[in-house]
Amino acid sequence: MADLLTDTDFELFRKVIYDESGITFSATNRSILDSRLKERLREKQLTDVRVYYNLILSDKEEMKLLLDSVTTNLTRFFRNQPHFDAFVNYVVPKVLELKKQKGETCLKVWSAGCSTGEEPYTIAMILQDILPAPYTYEIIASDISLKSLMVGKQGFYEESRIGGIPQKYLDRFFTKTANGYQVKDELKNKVRFDYHNLKNDSGLRNLDIVFCRNVLIYFDDAAQTVAVNRFWDSMARQSYLFIGHSESLFGMDTKFEFLKTDWACLYQKTDK
């Protein structure tokens, strides 16, 4: 099938998607944008790409659907195990120590770019398992993909997608069905799924831990800096940021400090 976009069209859509979300399309991934736009035009029964362009400028809901279609939602339970080892053995004990000093009992965690929910549910399983009384937790899970958020809210996963979950967690937190596994309410009620565009302020504050893994790679340097500095604003003192193992804040204008633990590398917001 022929390309849908002329060079001029590509520049128009590339710019509006970047302005709205920070997601960057270059010549190397132009074909992805082309194919996703074809899907949206079929869905809207349109043949003229410029008509669709004018539609997304005037219709915020259609803009959301377009941004949803161009995002990549690759994830799995317990993805990058060393991060969760550092979470269990270093980060959570440090946060609990600080909570004890402050007389606080609730850990606040944000899974930003949560996709279909495997990451926030992994975090919830771990915290449900290891947190001593009287400590509790709340997890905010956000994404720009409405379809992905609906999967997370439903909490149902086909058998092919539950690989990596320890058997003790599978038995405790999931109900086996004929078609797959359903997250039990005990866990599902601990995760609040919400639509959020990382280009904007989340409104969240005093977070203890933020996971934003394999999301920044879709942004250019300027958009990465904006997103990371918004994380800083949302986080408490002495809090922790996990990003993807192939991502780095090196050379970025940010106040986060690099932290190397025995298990994995991450970043910290300190009192300085």
Coordinates of N, CA, C and O in Angstrom, one line a residue, residues 107-111 119-121 123-125 127 137-141 190-193:
L107 N 3.0 5.1 51.8 CA 3.9 5.3 50.7 C 3.1 5.7 49.4 O 2.1 5.0 49.1
K108 N 3.6 6.7 48.8 CA 2.9 7.2 47.5 C 3.8 6.9 46.3 O 4.9 7.3 46.3
V109 N 3.2 6.1 45.4 CA 4.0 5.7 44.2 C 3.3 6.1 42.9 O 2.0 5.9 42.9
W110 N 4.0 6.5 41.9 CA 3.4 6.8 40.6 C 4.1 6.0 39.6 O 5.3 5.9 39.4
S111 N 3.3 5.2 38.9 CA 3.7 4.5 37.7 C 3.3 5.3 36.5 O 2.2 5.2 36.0
E119 N 3.1 -3.1 35.2 CA 4.1 -2.5 36.2 C 3.4 -2.1 37.5 O 3.9 -2.5 38.6
P120 N 2.3 -1.3 37.5 CA 1.7 -0.9 38.8 C 1.2 -2.1 39.6 O 1.3 -2.1 40.8
Y121 N 0.7 -3.2 38.9 CA 0.3 -4.3 39.6 C 1.5 -5.1 40.2 O 1.4 -5.7 41.3
I123 N 4.3 -3.6 41.3 CA 4.6 -2.8 42.5 C 3.7 -3.1 43.6 O 4.1 -3.3 44.8
A124 N 2.4 -3.2 43.3 CA 1.4 -3.5 44.3 C 1.5 -4.8 45.0 O 1.4 -5.0 46.2
M125 N 1.8 -5.8 44.2 CA 2.1 -7.2 44.7 C 3.2 -7.2 45.7 O 3.1 -7.8 46.8
L127 N 4.5 -4.6 47.4 CA 4.3 -3.8 48.6 C 3.3 -4.5 49.5 O 3.4 -4.5 50.7
Y137 N 0.0 1.9 51.4 CA 0.5 2.5 50.1 C -0.7 2.8 49.2 O -1.8 2.3 49.3
E138 N -0.4 3.7 48.3 CA -1.3 4.1 47.2 C -0.5 4.2 45.9 O 0.7 4.7 45.9
I139 N -1.0 3.7 44.8 CA -0.3 3.7 43.5 C -1.2 4.4 42.5 O -2.4 4.1 42.3
I140 N -0.6 5.5 41.9 CA -1.3 6.1 40.8 C -0.6 5.6 39.5 O 0.6 5.6 39.4
A141 N -1.4 5.1 38.6 CA -0.9 4.6 37.3 C -1.5 5.4 36.2 O -2.7 5.5 36.1
K190 N -6.0 -1.1 45.0 CA -4.9 -0.4 45.5 C -4.3 0.5 44.4 O -3.4 1.3 44.6
V191 N -4.7 0.3 43.1 CA -4.1 1.0 42.0 C -5.2 1.9 41.3 O -6.3 1.4 41.0
R192 N -4.9 3.2 41.2 CA -5.8 4.1 40.6 C -5.3 4.5 39.2 O -4.2 5.1 39.1
F193 N -6.0 4.0 38.2 CA -5.6 4.3 36.8 C -6.2 5.7 36.4 O -7.3 6.0 36.6

